[in-house]
Amino acid sequence: MTDSQPGTEAFTIRSSRVSAARKLVRRRARDKERKFLAEGPQAIREALAAGAVRELFYTERVLSRHADLVREAPRSALVTEEALAALAETVTPQGMVAVCDYLECLLPPDPRLVVVLDRISDPGNAGTILRAADAAGADLVVFGSDSVDPYNGKCVRSSAGSLFHLPVMRGADTGEALSLFDAQVLAAAADGEDVFALRDSGDLAAPTVWLFGSEPHGLDDDTAGLAHRKVGVPIWGGAESLNLGVAAGVCLYTTAAEQRKPS
């Protein structure tokens, strides 16, 4: 349903619906309303496909390119550029922001590849890992102890729509989350075993839970002790280390490729 017909004045930053949506920038409001914001055509297209969009706000400049998204939204409204900028959390807004419902998380039966994030506070890293997990065909991503909210705006953007593709569990205790799975737990660590050596030995073919900690601090000793092995990506050049998202992508793709080999 499009509220803004030709000639209708665009909603402003003071409009009640825009004001209500702006509150979802804060986690407390998101949890209270069980809604969050998704910005940009790519994320909104995936959110629409998942049936998560409740309301869409758009500006005149994007209507000609993305009229299909406006038509598909259950409720939509034209807003001023100022109002859109207030809803967006980027320096250069993409002209569309959707209010989305929280997503249900159903634990998949017999998962073979699971990602658990522990104390990852950087939403960009978390969203990048979520995107890599989706691309590698992971069954589930768990945002464990003290990790960023997956509905954080930057995390949603960094996931590039992957948030809407696979189950995501939020706010779980890391130890309790790990106990849910009958699988080997591999803790990512710079001083761990070579991930490619594990691939060559065939050990990555088994159901696997990858446990990732924060980029600056890694996993604490107690949490790392919950894993069966510590595993890392070797550095063959002069770089001091790999970005967490890149390292996670290597680990996940290496595992997924091994699990997909014909038995």
PDB file of C-alpha atoms in Angstrom, residues 103-116 139-143 166-170 172 176-182 209:
ATOM      1  CA  LEU A 103      13.326 -12.556  12.195  1.00  0.00           C
ATOM      2  CA  GLU A 104      12.439 -15.933  13.625  1.00  0.00           C
ATOM      3  CA  CYS A 105      15.324 -18.275  14.364  1.00  0.00           C
ATOM      4  CA  LEU A 106      14.556 -21.953  14.037  1.00  0.00           C
ATOM      5  CA  LEU A 107      17.472 -24.250  14.805  1.00  0.00           C
ATOM      6  CA  PRO A 108      18.193 -26.340  11.706  1.00  0.00           C
ATOM      7  CA  PRO A 109      18.179 -30.109  12.147  1.00  0.00           C
ATOM      8  CA  ASP A 110      21.628 -31.738  12.017  1.00  0.00           C
ATOM      9  CA  PRO A 111      23.597 -28.627  11.029  1.00  0.00           C
ATOM     10  CA  ARG A 112      26.985 -29.241   9.437  1.00  0.00           C
ATOM     11  CA  LEU A 113      28.450 -25.735   9.522  1.00  0.00           C
ATOM     12  CA  VAL A 114      27.684 -23.279  12.333  1.00  0.00           C
ATOM     13  CA  VAL A 115      29.280 -19.947  13.265  1.00  0.00           C
ATOM     14  CA  VAL A 116      29.387 -18.674  16.856  1.00  0.00           C
ATOM     15  CA  ASP A 139      23.361 -23.418   8.565  1.00  0.00           C
ATOM     16  CA  LEU A 140      23.278 -20.923  11.439  1.00  0.00           C
ATOM     17  CA  VAL A 141      25.069 -17.899  12.913  1.00  0.00           C
ATOM     18  CA  VAL A 142      24.977 -17.345  16.667  1.00  0.00           C
ATOM     19  CA  PHE A 143      25.698 -13.901  18.127  1.00  0.00           C
ATOM     20  CA  LEU A 166      19.886 -17.902   7.181  1.00  0.00           C
ATOM     21  CA  PRO A 167      18.883 -18.387  10.824  1.00  0.00           C
ATOM     22  CA  VAL A 168      20.527 -15.943  13.235  1.00  0.00           C
ATOM     23  CA  MET A 169      20.440 -16.469  16.992  1.00  0.00           C
ATOM     24  CA  ARG A 170      21.108 -13.408  19.150  1.00  0.00           C
ATOM     25  CA  ALA A 172      22.952 -16.449  23.547  1.00  0.00           C
ATOM     26  CA  GLU A 176      25.297 -22.756  26.181  1.00  0.00           C
ATOM     27  CA  ALA A 177      25.182 -22.189  22.419  1.00  0.00           C
ATOM     28  CA  LEU A 178      28.122 -24.513  21.831  1.00  0.00           C
ATOM     29  CA  SER A 179      26.433 -27.258  23.858  1.00  0.00           C
ATOM     30  CA  LEU A 180      23.527 -27.319  21.389  1.00  0.00           C
ATOM     31  CA  PHE A 181      25.549 -28.928  18.616  1.00  0.00           C
ATOM     32  CA  ASP A 182      26.906 -32.425  18.128  1.00  0.00           C
ATOM     33  CA  VAL A 209      31.189 -25.178  14.698  1.00  0.00           C
TER      34      VAL A 209
END
